């Protein structure tokens, strides 16, 4: 299936190869950009979500929930775009797509975040699901940290 996906993405990867982007940017561009998304935006989204739940100051809690509500969909969008960019980076480098743990943790994170987003929208007012949302989002962030470590390992191996 990975070979078929690579074949589908090859025309797009070929188009990008035509720009003659320097190899270090093709190789390390995805990790650098996604590192910013994960460790800057992602950590703030997690912090704001928990701060919105735990802050004793009502104003702080309201602001944190508002920040979380605004930034979490943006983070998901960047994650989905970064996922696509990572696949294209591998295809551009003529590397297998679905053979690394990095691919599978990235796929898992997107699935967890999509489920979490659905929970936040579809089940407003259900306290048990609000708790599930908090813990599922935190789990997704922990998987993202593992994902980053696996990505660095993958990057140094190719």
mmCIF file of C-alpha atoms in Angstrom, residues 31-94:
data_model
loop_
_atom_site.group_PDB
_atom_site.id
_atom_site.type_symbol
_atom_site.label_atom_id
_atom_site.label_comp_id
_atom_site.label_asym_id
_atom_site.label_seq_id
_atom_site.Cartn_x
_atom_site.Cartn_y
_atom_site.Cartn_z
ATOM 1 C CA UNK A 31 11.020 18.269 11.023
ATOM 2 C CA UNK A 32 11.976 21.904 11.617
ATOM 3 C CA UNK A 33 8.542 23.279 10.765
ATOM 4 C CA UNK A 34 6.663 20.548 12.596
ATOM 5 C CA UNK A 35 8.915 20.969 15.623
ATOM 6 C CA UNK A 36 7.652 24.535 15.884
ATOM 7 C CA UNK A 37 4.040 23.394 15.525
ATOM 8 C CA UNK A 38 4.426 20.635 18.113
ATOM 9 C CA UNK A 39 6.570 22.309 20.730
ATOM 10 C CA UNK A 40 5.339 25.907 20.474
ATOM 11 C CA UNK A 41 1.730 25.772 19.309
ATOM 12 C CA UNK A 42 0.967 22.269 20.569
ATOM 13 C CA UNK A 43 2.357 22.801 24.043
ATOM 14 C CA UNK A 44 0.417 26.072 24.366
ATOM 15 C CA UNK A 45 -2.825 24.423 23.208
ATOM 16 C CA UNK A 46 -2.371 21.701 25.841
ATOM 17 C CA UNK A 47 -1.437 24.265 28.502
ATOM 18 C CA UNK A 48 -4.423 26.486 27.661
ATOM 19 C CA UNK A 49 -6.800 23.522 27.719
ATOM 20 C CA UNK A 50 -5.669 22.428 31.173
ATOM 21 C CA UNK A 51 -5.449 26.010 32.433
ATOM 22 C CA UNK A 52 -9.063 26.490 31.333
ATOM 23 C CA UNK A 53 -10.062 23.520 33.463
ATOM 24 C CA UNK A 54 -7.866 24.092 36.502
ATOM 25 C CA UNK A 55 -7.391 27.851 36.929
ATOM 26 C CA UNK A 56 -9.052 29.196 40.024
ATOM 27 C CA UNK A 57 -9.180 32.725 38.624
ATOM 28 C CA UNK A 58 -12.348 32.857 36.516
ATOM 29 C CA UNK A 59 -10.903 35.388 34.044
ATOM 30 C CA UNK A 60 -7.796 33.264 33.472
ATOM 31 C CA UNK A 61 -9.926 30.155 32.965
ATOM 32 C CA UNK A 62 -12.212 31.904 30.448
ATOM 33 C CA UNK A 63 -9.270 33.339 28.492
ATOM 34 C CA UNK A 64 -7.488 29.976 28.470
ATOM 35 C CA UNK A 65 -10.584 28.123 27.238
ATOM 36 C CA UNK A 66 -11.025 30.761 24.545
ATOM 37 C CA UNK A 67 -7.391 30.445 23.447
ATOM 38 C CA UNK A 68 -7.671 26.653 23.408
ATOM 39 C CA UNK A 69 -10.893 26.782 21.386
ATOM 40 C CA UNK A 70 -9.306 29.125 18.808
ATOM 41 C CA UNK A 71 -5.886 27.484 18.489
ATOM 42 C CA UNK A 72 -6.667 23.754 18.650
ATOM 43 C CA UNK A 73 -8.348 23.663 15.195
ATOM 44 C CA UNK A 74 -5.430 25.656 13.780
ATOM 45 C CA UNK A 75 -2.994 23.180 15.302
ATOM 46 C CA UNK A 76 -4.920 20.266 13.783
ATOM 47 C CA UNK A 77 -4.824 21.979 10.381
ATOM 48 C CA UNK A 78 -1.056 22.493 10.625
ATOM 49 C CA UNK A 79 -0.636 18.870 11.727
ATOM 50 C CA UNK A 80 -2.628 17.616 8.741
ATOM 51 C CA UNK A 81 -0.647 19.830 6.359
ATOM 52 C CA UNK A 82 2.602 18.749 8.002
ATOM 53 C CA UNK A 83 1.600 15.103 7.661
ATOM 54 C CA UNK A 84 1.138 15.653 3.940
ATOM 55 C CA UNK A 85 4.441 17.520 3.754
ATOM 56 C CA UNK A 86 6.210 14.670 5.527
ATOM 57 C CA UNK A 87 4.835 12.149 3.048
ATOM 58 C CA UNK A 88 5.931 14.331 0.138
ATOM 59 C CA UNK A 89 9.370 14.786 1.681
ATOM 60 C CA UNK A 90 9.823 11.017 1.844
ATOM 61 C CA UNK A 91 8.635 10.564 -1.737
ATOM 62 C CA UNK A 92 10.952 13.361 -2.911
ATOM 63 C CA UNK A 93 13.846 11.549 -1.207
ATOM 64 C CA UNK A 94 12.771 8.196 -2.735
#
